[in-house]
């Protein structure tokens, strides 16, 4: 070993020791922070499915590839990052011996070929990502707004630096005639070698630079444990492995909301005690460990932000910024929590001031920040942020590392509603109506069947006779004028097709969706329990629902209360009836039709094709730019239907403008809330005489009736 190799080896060893010590310390700190979270034993179920899903989502890049060119570039960068480990390891051997390489595989031509290929594609990929970061950050409503840009560039520069060093090392080996791979397998290395002079110690010095770059990266990220753009390369794997529903394919939406948990178990309100049980989340450490892992994993890519209807209409909510605020707070509060600070469930401090005297002033201040509070109150999350969410699920759908924003938002809402009674005042009327009347409008229960008046056929009530389908009408379908038209159209179509169905009539109450989404789990459980008993008693096996919120709650959430029942949306049943010839559209609809995907039908439950196929049977369907899984919310979900929209542009107006811009004469909907929101949007734009908003069922009914008479 020459002098150059001795010096390089000492320097490489020194920086490696420093980097590894700091990295171990960082990993221990992150582990300690994540372990502050509450238990969540369900995350350890079905490890085989979890492993499969993790491998498919990471190696297959199933989420990222939805972003086409960026996804492909990111895939090559990810693979080249993995290969970088081998190349960095190889550098230690090259520091010691300029002609050396990795033992075992380092002399194998396949290794030379693969690393060459991945190196080139990774380099091109990273340059493309740098270009896109530059381009996209200038756009209005950029997904990068609020991201820590230097960290992204830093990580990208490191990868570029390591890859270039790799080619320079190989080039010097070519120039020194110590490179063993043929030019057909490593053409770039040979090309670089042709430009370099022979230098015996060249590979050693460049390998040392490569190690300094790599270890400099490790030191930097170890000193910045909240640098998600770097740490996600490691944390994405466990975060995806522990996702809530591993059996669902990537991007398959949320379906059921996570039940309210206390110490790892779903909370039953018949036994719950707020002094012993956790009601939602009031402190960052009351999220589960998976929540804290979610926050740590965020890459700050902003894909969630770019799709969020609240952010896109100038509300203060961005799912990315919400996650980043929670992450930064969790790590800043860590010294306080790890030093013995924190509150118990009754809000009492766990330690006295004297016991916390060893903490510095910043840690104490962070420990005392309210989780929800205004800027003046130094809250981590502003109430306007919390209440702006429509629970549309676009953020969860888009997140490449499977962060579960909606669960976290609803958990924070639960504490605000159940313990603090703090929520937008106007929603209080809805909650009182649910408790007292069993529907959000406060309509008398004995008017639930009024929509049946004037129909020229009889509708069976549960209990009168056997039936195949229970037609779940829903509160909107029973009480709201526009939605009643849909209810009547669906009943007429089912009757025409000879479907054997019955209704609960006055035996039906709200499914509980608005109560659950606003955070009132108590009212949700009360209503859901009542419905579960009614449905069990009636021996219901199949349900057809017109409201996607009911469809989602009955089909996905009542299982949490012990009821497993097959639920279809009316568009799915109508699709089947058209396909089997039981319903035959005859009259084509005048003008184009555009379809607005309801979030709880489309994104949350993946029903995209059925409504389009039903419409396509009698109309020319044209798409809005944001459709299917990237559809834009109407603004009514998450109980926002019952809250005033005081900040920014109205979400329904944004969506209506998009629909009107298609030039369609009909905007078809599949949800009573969307019906109201888009209908109001069209009226607000003064287009009600030119463009009609109507449910998919009503479009079909008109076509079958062969006239244009409204349903
Ligand atoms: S659920 Fe929808 S509204 Fe709520 S944060 Fe996510 S994207 Fe925004
Ligand atoms: S999409 Fe996921 S990783 Fe990207 S910024 Fe949003 S939360 Fe973070």
XYZ file of C-alpha atoms and ligand atoms in Angstrom:
727
model
C 0.000 0.000 0.000
C 1.471 3.364 -1.034
C 1.497 6.614 0.958
C -1.538 7.902 -0.942
C -3.509 4.804 -0.018
C -2.466 5.036 3.652
C -3.547 8.694 3.889
C -6.790 8.021 2.003
C -7.585 4.988 4.151
C -7.112 6.936 7.396
C -9.290 9.809 6.158
C -11.983 7.467 4.835
C -11.996 5.539 8.102
C -12.223 8.702 10.189
C -15.150 10.214 8.337
C -16.916 6.859 8.252
C -16.640 6.462 12.018
C -18.039 9.976 12.581
C -20.893 9.357 10.107
C -21.831 5.971 11.544
C -21.827 7.234 15.145
C -24.069 10.150 14.175
C -26.340 7.894 12.098
C -26.797 5.444 14.988
C -27.607 8.366 17.278
C -30.138 9.700 14.738
C -31.829 6.320 14.311
C -32.062 5.944 18.098
C -33.636 9.398 18.370
C -36.164 8.679 15.619
C -37.022 5.340 17.173
C -37.502 6.998 20.547
C -39.807 9.641 19.031
C -41.889 7.082 17.139
C -42.148 4.920 20.250
C -43.786 7.842 22.053
C -46.905 7.038 20.025
C -49.783 4.889 21.220
C -49.985 1.161 20.469
C -51.566 -0.076 17.242
C -51.431 -3.884 17.269
C -53.544 -4.265 14.103
C -50.546 -3.110 12.066
C -48.805 -6.430 12.648
C -51.496 -8.574 11.008
C -50.965 -10.651 7.874
C -47.268 -10.100 7.402
C -47.158 -11.987 4.086
C -49.647 -9.571 2.465
C -47.859 -6.635 4.010
C -44.525 -7.794 2.632
C -46.003 -8.354 -0.815
C -47.695 -4.947 -0.847
C -44.537 -3.237 0.337
C -42.459 -4.848 -2.398
C -45.035 -4.118 -5.102
C -45.435 -0.486 -4.068
C -41.736 0.226 -3.626
C -40.048 -1.825 -6.336
C -43.027 -1.408 -8.692
C -43.394 2.289 -7.821
C -47.134 1.830 -8.341
C -48.074 5.221 -6.943
C -45.258 7.200 -8.457
C -45.768 5.758 -11.919
C -49.140 7.471 -11.997
C -46.997 10.556 -12.474
C -45.544 9.016 -15.672
C -42.219 10.666 -16.525
C -41.496 11.740 -12.953
C -42.389 8.263 -11.718
C -40.063 6.607 -14.227
C -37.239 9.009 -13.375
C -37.797 8.425 -9.662
C -37.709 4.658 -10.192
C -34.283 4.851 -11.792
C -33.097 7.160 -9.042
C -34.389 4.721 -6.409
C -32.663 1.774 -8.054
C -29.473 3.743 -8.574
C -29.629 4.738 -4.893
C -29.707 1.053 -3.975
C -26.850 0.354 -6.354
C -25.021 3.315 -4.814
C -24.627 1.283 -1.652
C -22.599 -1.235 -3.599
C -20.614 1.507 -5.315
C -19.906 3.219 -1.990
C -18.828 -0.085 -0.518
C -16.607 -0.627 -3.538
C -14.966 2.744 -2.901
C -13.459 1.426 0.366
C -11.641 -1.261 -1.613
C -10.564 1.296 -4.215
C -9.164 3.579 -1.530
C -6.931 0.743 -0.350
C -6.074 -0.558 -3.828
C -6.599 1.643 -6.927
C -7.053 -1.455 -9.063
C -9.325 -3.144 -6.542
C -13.053 -3.708 -6.531
C -15.846 -5.425 -4.654
C -15.047 -8.996 -3.686
C -17.201 -11.756 -5.210
C -19.423 -9.739 -7.602
C -17.016 -6.883 -8.336
C -15.282 -8.781 -11.144
C -18.420 -10.185 -12.689
C -19.254 -8.668 -16.050
C -22.970 -8.633 -15.188
C -22.189 -6.416 -12.198
C -20.201 -4.107 -14.452
C -23.028 -3.950 -16.989
C -25.870 -3.430 -14.481
C -24.075 -0.750 -12.480
C -23.125 1.038 -15.689
C -26.687 0.985 -16.969
C -28.280 2.013 -13.690
C -25.629 4.689 -13.226
C -26.462 6.275 -16.585
C -30.227 6.026 -16.165
C -30.017 7.220 -12.554
C -27.995 10.227 -13.675
C -30.508 11.063 -16.378
C -33.359 10.460 -13.913
C -31.931 12.750 -11.270
C -31.239 15.506 -13.802
C -34.843 15.244 -14.951
C -36.080 15.461 -11.323
C -33.915 18.553 -10.746
C -35.379 20.114 -13.891
C -38.937 19.287 -12.776
C -38.334 20.615 -9.282
C -37.108 23.846 -10.837
C -40.008 24.066 -13.268
C -42.799 23.007 -10.914
C -41.767 25.231 -8.028
C -42.459 28.306 -10.165
C -45.984 27.215 -11.036
C -48.950 28.865 -9.356
C -50.149 26.610 -6.507
C -46.901 24.659 -6.809
C -46.818 21.315 -5.064
C -43.449 22.409 -3.674
C -44.788 25.481 -1.873
C -43.740 25.048 1.747
C -41.232 22.258 1.012
C -37.647 22.703 2.215
C -36.122 23.088 -1.217
C -32.421 23.005 -0.303
C -32.857 19.506 1.092
C -34.218 18.181 -2.194
C -31.399 19.769 -4.189
C -28.858 18.570 -1.634
C -29.964 14.946 -1.935
C -30.072 15.183 -5.714
C -26.607 16.770 -5.843
C -25.200 13.996 -3.673
C -26.534 11.312 -5.986
C -25.162 13.139 -9.026
C -21.811 13.533 -7.247
C -21.544 9.858 -6.306
C -22.529 8.661 -9.769
C -20.025 10.992 -11.456
C -17.304 9.801 -9.068
C -18.205 6.229 -9.975
C -17.630 6.938 -13.675
C -14.400 8.849 -12.941
C -13.017 5.934 -10.909
C -13.829 3.564 -13.700
C -12.365 6.015 -16.235
C -9.057 6.169 -14.348
C -9.000 2.386 -14.177
C -9.485 2.300 -17.968
C -6.694 4.854 -18.434
C -4.456 2.861 -16.064
C -5.324 -0.335 -17.953
C -6.615 -1.973 -14.758
C -10.294 -2.010 -15.740
C -11.527 -5.490 -16.417
C -14.965 -4.957 -17.948
C -15.274 -4.943 -21.757
C -16.363 -1.772 -23.534
C -19.635 -3.354 -24.760
C -20.718 -3.726 -21.089
C -19.349 -0.403 -19.840
C -19.225 2.011 -22.789
C -19.547 5.210 -20.723
C -16.695 4.213 -18.420
C -14.530 3.446 -21.421
C -15.543 6.768 -22.998
C -14.565 8.648 -19.811
C -11.321 6.652 -19.636
C -10.408 7.771 -23.145
C -10.506 11.376 -21.930
C -8.441 10.866 -18.758
C -4.686 10.526 -18.381
C -3.175 7.470 -16.704
C -2.794 8.214 -12.974
C -1.897 5.363 -10.666
C -3.540 6.945 -7.615
C -6.459 8.438 -9.534
C -9.013 5.795 -8.455
C -7.895 6.112 -4.824
C -8.372 9.885 -4.613
C -11.684 9.883 -6.475
C -12.899 7.013 -4.287
C -11.977 9.116 -1.256
C -13.967 12.051 -2.657
C -16.881 9.675 -3.244
C -16.709 8.500 0.355
C -16.523 12.076 1.634
C -19.612 12.956 -0.414
C -21.488 9.869 0.801
C -20.475 10.236 4.437
C -21.111 13.980 4.245
C -24.641 13.080 3.209
C -24.995 10.625 6.084
C -23.691 13.180 8.573
C -26.019 15.875 7.224
C -29.146 13.739 7.401
C -28.150 12.430 10.826
C -28.001 15.987 12.082
C -31.399 16.670 10.431
C -33.695 13.861 11.508
C -36.692 15.679 10.036
C -35.138 15.679 6.556
C -37.852 13.516 5.066
C -36.606 13.868 1.502
C -33.570 11.831 2.573
C -35.013 9.617 5.319
C -37.955 8.441 3.247
C -35.491 6.276 1.344
C -35.380 4.109 4.453
C -38.685 4.877 6.171
C -40.919 4.344 3.146
C -40.435 0.583 3.472
C -41.792 0.215 7.026
C -44.399 2.912 6.456
C -45.882 1.027 3.509
C -45.485 -2.321 5.290
C -47.556 -1.048 8.223
C -50.253 0.698 6.125
C -53.803 0.376 7.402
C -55.221 -1.855 4.672
C -52.342 -3.805 3.121
C -54.712 -6.070 1.189
C -55.871 -3.151 -0.926
C -53.936 -2.321 -4.067
C -51.926 0.855 -4.153
C -54.051 3.951 -4.285
C -57.233 2.109 -3.422
C -58.543 4.865 -1.241
C -59.638 4.719 2.321
C -63.014 3.011 2.486
C -63.611 2.759 6.218
C -62.362 5.409 8.569
C -60.102 4.091 11.291
C -62.229 3.550 14.404
C -61.615 5.646 17.483
C -58.906 3.854 19.413
C -57.719 3.872 22.985
C -54.552 1.969 23.880
C -54.722 -0.018 20.668
C -58.380 -1.076 20.973
C -61.509 0.358 19.325
C -63.433 2.433 21.840
C -66.951 1.354 22.748
C -68.976 4.299 24.034
C -71.101 2.117 26.252
C -68.051 1.573 28.433
C -65.838 4.538 27.562
C -64.570 6.874 30.281
C -62.815 10.110 29.244
C -60.643 9.967 32.380
C -59.296 6.554 31.460
C -59.766 6.341 27.701
C -58.310 8.481 24.984
C -60.969 10.416 23.050
C -59.232 11.388 19.825
C -55.919 13.184 19.795
C -55.097 16.216 21.925
C -51.305 15.902 22.041
C -48.907 14.802 19.312
C -47.820 11.782 21.380
C -51.436 10.590 21.396
C -51.182 9.628 17.752
C -50.211 5.992 17.345
C -46.595 5.109 16.606
C -47.735 4.622 12.991
C -48.933 8.212 12.936
C -45.519 9.388 14.118
C -43.872 7.116 11.530
C -46.138 8.698 8.886
C -44.978 12.186 9.842
C -41.323 11.112 9.808
C -41.648 9.548 6.357
C -43.065 12.521 4.437
C -40.781 13.341 1.502
C -42.259 16.843 1.103
C -43.055 15.977 -2.525
C -46.342 17.883 -2.334
C -48.378 15.465 -4.451
C -51.062 15.513 -1.762
C -51.050 19.292 -1.732
C -51.405 19.530 -5.492
C -54.639 17.507 -5.391
C -56.192 18.934 -2.229
C -59.436 20.836 -2.902
C -58.908 22.981 0.176
C -55.414 24.064 -0.868
C -56.518 24.596 -4.457
C -59.199 27.032 -3.347
C -56.956 29.119 -1.078
C -57.890 27.547 2.245
C -55.144 27.341 4.860
C -55.123 23.518 4.729
C -52.431 21.675 2.844
C -52.107 17.999 3.770
C -48.359 18.259 3.248
C -47.955 21.279 5.513
C -50.195 19.655 8.115
C -47.975 16.561 8.158
C -44.816 18.688 8.259
C -46.164 20.756 11.167
C -46.948 17.592 13.112
C -43.542 16.115 12.280
C -41.595 19.209 13.304
C -43.616 19.534 16.481
C -43.150 15.848 17.398
C -39.381 16.124 17.061
C -39.158 19.495 18.779
C -41.289 18.176 21.639
C -39.272 14.973 21.943
C -36.756 16.289 24.514
C -39.690 17.398 26.709
C -41.459 14.033 26.424
C -38.298 11.967 26.771
C -37.352 14.138 29.757
C -40.522 13.106 31.585
C -42.873 15.912 30.469
C -46.386 15.522 29.075
C -50.007 15.467 30.172
C -52.247 12.582 31.174
C -55.759 12.090 29.791
C -57.278 14.544 32.244
C -54.821 17.245 31.148
C -52.723 17.013 34.336
C -48.953 17.497 33.967
C -47.017 14.263 34.517
C -44.010 16.059 36.002
C -43.558 19.119 38.197
C -41.720 22.236 37.052
C -38.799 21.271 39.263
C -38.586 17.849 37.632
C -38.468 19.493 34.207
C -35.967 22.177 35.202
C -33.162 20.403 33.309
C -34.894 21.040 29.978
C -33.993 24.041 27.888
C -36.480 26.805 27.316
C -37.247 25.783 23.720
C -38.131 22.213 24.691
C -40.375 23.497 27.489
C -42.089 25.950 25.155
C -42.689 23.231 22.549
C -43.990 20.893 25.219
C -46.583 23.432 26.226
C -47.847 24.294 22.746
C -51.468 23.305 22.144
C -51.887 20.846 19.290
C -54.904 22.753 17.966
C -54.820 26.497 18.346
C -54.611 29.765 16.498
C -51.378 31.570 15.695
C -51.794 33.759 18.807
C -52.217 30.628 20.894
C -49.098 29.199 19.199
C -51.100 26.150 18.154
C -49.435 23.549 15.986
C -52.516 23.174 13.758
C -54.845 26.100 13.253
C -58.565 25.296 13.707
C -59.212 26.671 10.200
C -56.791 24.064 8.871
C -58.489 21.273 10.774
C -62.013 22.183 9.686
C -61.167 22.831 6.022
C -60.785 19.140 5.205
C -63.516 17.491 3.148
C -62.027 14.014 3.814
C -62.000 13.578 0.043
C -59.001 11.254 0.295
C -57.084 12.801 -2.613
C -54.053 13.214 -0.371
C -54.036 9.576 0.716
C -54.626 8.462 -2.852
C -51.626 10.387 -4.135
C -49.129 9.903 -1.339
C -46.282 7.710 -2.622
C -45.383 6.543 0.891
C -48.934 5.771 2.085
C -49.360 8.465 4.703
C -52.880 8.352 6.174
C -53.770 12.034 6.458
C -57.526 11.643 6.856
C -57.273 9.368 9.906
C -55.018 11.887 11.611
C -57.287 14.802 10.781
C -60.383 13.008 12.066
C -58.547 11.896 15.224
C -57.783 15.548 16.004
C -61.380 16.509 15.220
C -62.633 13.820 17.623
C -60.926 15.391 20.608
C -62.093 18.872 19.624
C -65.713 17.752 19.279
C -66.022 15.219 22.095
C -63.931 16.836 24.822
C -63.564 20.506 23.915
C -66.952 20.946 22.181
C -65.002 23.132 19.808
C -66.116 23.021 16.171
C -67.738 25.399 13.670
C -70.910 26.542 15.412
C -73.144 26.048 12.385
C -72.401 22.305 12.425
C -73.931 22.124 15.905
C -77.430 22.260 14.430
C -76.659 19.234 12.281
C -75.330 17.281 15.271
C -78.368 18.172 17.398
C -80.661 17.094 14.567
C -78.844 13.791 14.288
C -79.191 13.138 18.007
C -82.796 14.214 18.287
C -84.330 13.446 14.896
C -81.976 10.886 13.336
C -81.252 13.030 10.282
C -79.088 16.113 9.657
C -81.980 18.280 8.440
C -84.115 17.783 11.528
C -87.050 16.644 9.384
C -89.823 14.706 11.160
C -89.232 10.964 10.973
C -92.818 10.390 9.819
C -92.055 12.226 6.555
C -89.342 9.750 5.514
C -91.659 8.038 3.094
C -93.110 11.188 1.544
C -91.000 10.687 -1.587
C -93.125 7.614 -2.437
C -96.284 9.700 -2.832
C -97.559 9.828 -6.405
C -95.592 6.825 -7.657
C -97.775 4.592 -9.815
C -96.550 1.379 -8.168
C -96.391 0.075 -4.617
C -93.155 -0.028 -2.701
C -92.656 -2.882 -0.295
C -91.753 -2.111 3.333
C -89.365 -4.348 5.238
C -91.425 -6.786 7.300
C -94.249 -7.039 4.770
C -92.695 -9.765 2.645
C -89.365 -11.247 1.558
C -87.123 -9.075 -0.603
C -83.776 -9.344 -2.370
C -82.459 -5.810 -1.969
C -82.998 -3.336 0.794
C -83.210 0.069 -0.905
C -81.369 2.327 1.558
C -82.881 5.713 0.775
C -80.666 7.893 2.992
C -81.610 11.164 4.657
C -80.934 13.325 1.613
C -82.847 10.900 -0.578
C -85.824 11.083 1.770
C -85.898 14.773 2.699
C -83.949 16.877 0.205
C -85.937 17.951 -2.840
C -83.325 17.404 -5.532
C -82.183 14.088 -4.045
C -85.798 12.920 -3.848
C -85.889 13.015 -7.658
C -83.008 10.537 -7.680
C -84.750 8.322 -5.139
C -87.894 8.226 -7.237
C -85.914 7.573 -10.427
C -84.038 4.662 -8.817
C -87.219 3.161 -7.374
C -88.901 3.442 -10.781
C -85.968 1.804 -12.569
C -85.783 -1.039 -10.044
C -89.515 -1.558 -10.407
C -89.278 -1.521 -14.244
C -86.460 -4.068 -14.131
C -88.387 -6.346 -11.804
C -85.931 -6.069 -8.923
C -87.418 -7.338 -5.673
C -86.695 -4.544 -3.213
C -88.060 -3.062 -0.021
C -87.444 0.058 2.055
C -87.162 0.561 5.795
C -89.300 3.683 5.618
C -89.589 5.213 9.074
C -87.292 2.494 10.415
C -84.281 4.092 8.714
C -82.053 6.675 10.408
C -78.919 8.492 9.285
C -76.029 6.114 8.611
C -73.892 8.338 10.845
C -71.395 9.469 8.189
C -71.575 13.222 8.909
C -71.235 12.635 12.653
C -68.225 10.385 12.156
C -66.462 12.715 9.719
C -66.889 15.736 11.921
C -65.419 13.729 14.793
C -68.493 12.906 16.854
C -67.894 9.204 17.266
C -70.454 9.058 20.053
C -73.332 10.094 17.775
C -71.982 7.904 14.986
C -71.953 4.836 17.214
C -75.437 5.636 18.522
C -76.909 5.862 14.997
C -74.872 3.005 13.586
C -75.777 0.692 16.442
C -79.454 1.418 15.903
C -79.171 0.708 12.163
C -77.136 -2.436 12.721
C -79.886 -3.762 14.993
C -82.595 -2.854 12.479
C -80.729 -4.434 9.561
C -79.897 -7.567 11.537
C -83.497 -7.963 12.669
C -84.712 -7.544 9.081
C -82.198 -10.196 7.963
C -80.903 -7.898 5.241
C -78.366 -9.534 2.948
C -78.032 -7.005 0.140
C -78.392 -3.234 0.145
C -78.581 -0.755 -2.709
C -77.810 2.848 -1.734
C -77.959 6.069 -3.738
C -75.755 8.059 -1.375
C -72.029 7.192 -1.590
C -71.600 8.260 2.036
C -74.225 5.734 3.168
C -72.799 3.199 0.685
C -69.354 3.617 2.236
C -70.527 3.639 5.842
C -72.873 0.660 5.544
C -70.514 -1.400 3.419
C -67.181 -0.600 5.038
C -67.766 0.742 8.521
C -70.648 -1.222 9.995
C -68.342 -4.216 9.891
C -66.551 -2.523 12.791
C -69.850 -2.929 14.689
C -70.346 -6.523 13.642
C -72.545 -6.209 10.527
C -71.224 -7.670 7.301
C -73.568 -7.001 4.429
C -73.196 -6.652 0.650
C -73.779 -3.050 -0.378
C -73.909 -1.745 -3.942
C -74.278 1.756 -5.218
C -77.303 2.314 -7.426
C -75.067 2.969 -10.433
C -73.551 -0.490 -10.005
C -76.953 -2.160 -9.872
C -78.163 -0.115 -12.850
C -75.048 -1.095 -14.787
C -75.885 -4.743 -14.126
C -79.521 -4.257 -15.154
C -78.503 -2.577 -18.420
C -75.871 -5.227 -19.129
C -78.387 -8.038 -18.590
C -81.008 -6.384 -20.757
C -83.451 -5.740 -17.907
C -83.280 -2.035 -18.675
C -82.907 -0.777 -22.229
C -82.155 2.870 -22.971
C -83.882 3.981 -26.174
C -83.674 7.747 -26.455
C -80.167 9.259 -26.746
C -79.722 12.301 -24.513
C -79.277 15.628 -26.288
C -75.840 17.154 -25.949
C -72.751 15.836 -24.190
C -72.784 14.625 -20.607
C -69.908 15.055 -18.198
C -69.699 13.004 -15.023
C -68.516 14.235 -11.638
C -67.007 11.422 -9.519
C -68.189 11.557 -5.900
C -65.160 11.072 -3.624
C -66.820 8.396 -1.497
C -67.883 6.413 -4.548
C -64.808 6.832 -6.717
C -61.647 7.434 -4.783
C -62.764 5.817 -1.538
C -64.391 2.760 -3.109
C -62.999 2.551 -6.642
C -66.365 2.690 -8.426
C -65.405 4.560 -11.584
C -66.712 2.471 -14.467
C -70.321 1.706 -13.468
C -71.735 5.268 -13.658
C -69.816 5.950 -16.876
C -71.147 2.774 -18.470
C -74.735 3.590 -17.489
C -74.383 7.086 -18.921
C -72.588 5.811 -22.008
C -75.590 3.647 -22.848
C -77.630 6.722 -23.678
C -75.271 9.675 -23.977
C -71.917 10.848 -25.191
C -69.787 11.152 -22.056
C -66.940 13.653 -22.009
C -64.461 13.904 -19.160
C -63.384 16.842 -17.077
C -59.586 17.259 -16.815
C -59.740 16.061 -13.200
C -61.647 12.791 -13.263
C -61.728 9.304 -11.755
C -59.051 8.880 -9.071
C -57.883 12.452 -9.584
C -61.386 13.838 -9.460
C -61.922 17.097 -7.594
C -64.214 17.136 -4.557
C -67.505 19.079 -4.676
C -66.771 20.447 -1.205
C -69.466 18.655 0.809
C -67.617 15.696 2.348
C -66.185 15.536 5.849
C -69.411 17.160 7.118
C -68.378 20.333 5.249
C -71.902 20.237 3.813
C -73.042 21.662 7.156
C -70.272 24.210 7.639
C -69.966 27.640 6.127
C -67.177 28.126 3.615
C -65.783 31.510 4.569
C -62.190 31.269 3.349
C -60.966 31.333 -0.254
C -62.907 30.340 -3.330
C -65.865 28.010 -2.889
C -64.876 24.454 -3.799
C -68.176 23.783 -5.564
C -67.630 26.853 -7.758
C -64.154 25.626 -8.747
C -65.580 22.235 -9.670
C -68.605 23.682 -11.454
C -66.377 25.913 -13.582
C -64.414 22.845 -14.614
C -67.610 21.025 -15.544
C -69.014 23.995 -17.463
C -65.748 24.382 -19.367
C -66.322 20.987 -21.003
C -69.315 22.432 -22.857
C -71.505 19.541 -21.701
C -75.237 20.195 -21.556
C -75.665 17.799 -18.647
C -73.540 17.363 -15.537
C -74.291 13.915 -14.162
C -73.719 13.139 -10.503
C -73.957 10.024 -8.363
C -74.344 11.553 -4.913
C -77.027 13.738 -3.349
C -74.442 16.066 -1.798
C -72.626 16.536 -5.106
C -76.066 17.162 -6.633
C -76.642 20.051 -4.233
C -73.140 21.478 -4.482
C -72.807 21.349 -8.271
C -76.441 22.356 -8.691
C -75.836 25.435 -6.539
C -72.651 26.098 -8.483
C -74.470 26.082 -11.815
C -77.209 28.346 -10.444
C -74.574 30.666 -8.982
C -73.003 30.941 -12.425
C -76.398 31.746 -13.955
C -76.191 28.671 -16.193
C -79.214 26.810 -14.837
C -81.194 27.359 -18.047
C -78.384 26.053 -20.243
C -76.851 23.242 -18.244
C -78.658 20.677 -16.160
C -77.318 18.848 -13.119
C -78.933 15.468 -12.716
C -78.245 12.043 -11.223
C -77.050 9.156 -13.407
C -80.293 7.300 -12.595
C -82.426 10.140 -13.893
C -80.450 10.241 -17.146
C -81.107 6.537 -17.622
C -84.771 6.831 -16.727
C -85.295 9.581 -19.293
C -83.638 7.542 -21.965
C -85.761 4.502 -21.105
C -88.946 6.530 -21.070
C -87.958 7.878 -24.456
C -88.780 11.435 -23.573
C -87.309 14.413 -21.852
C -89.746 14.550 -19.001
C -87.895 15.132 -15.738
C -87.922 12.115 -13.451
S -58.801 14.648 2.466
Fe -59.015 16.046 0.729
S -59.488 18.036 1.683
Fe -58.660 16.727 3.303
S -56.477 17.181 3.328
Fe -56.747 15.403 1.999
S -56.921 16.256 -0.052
Fe -57.255 17.959 1.385
S -47.815 13.136 -0.863
Fe -47.137 12.099 1.029
S -44.900 12.246 0.957
Fe -45.666 13.731 -0.536
S -45.820 15.656 0.635
Fe -47.803 14.657 0.766
S -47.712 13.506 2.677
Fe -45.617 14.012 2.146
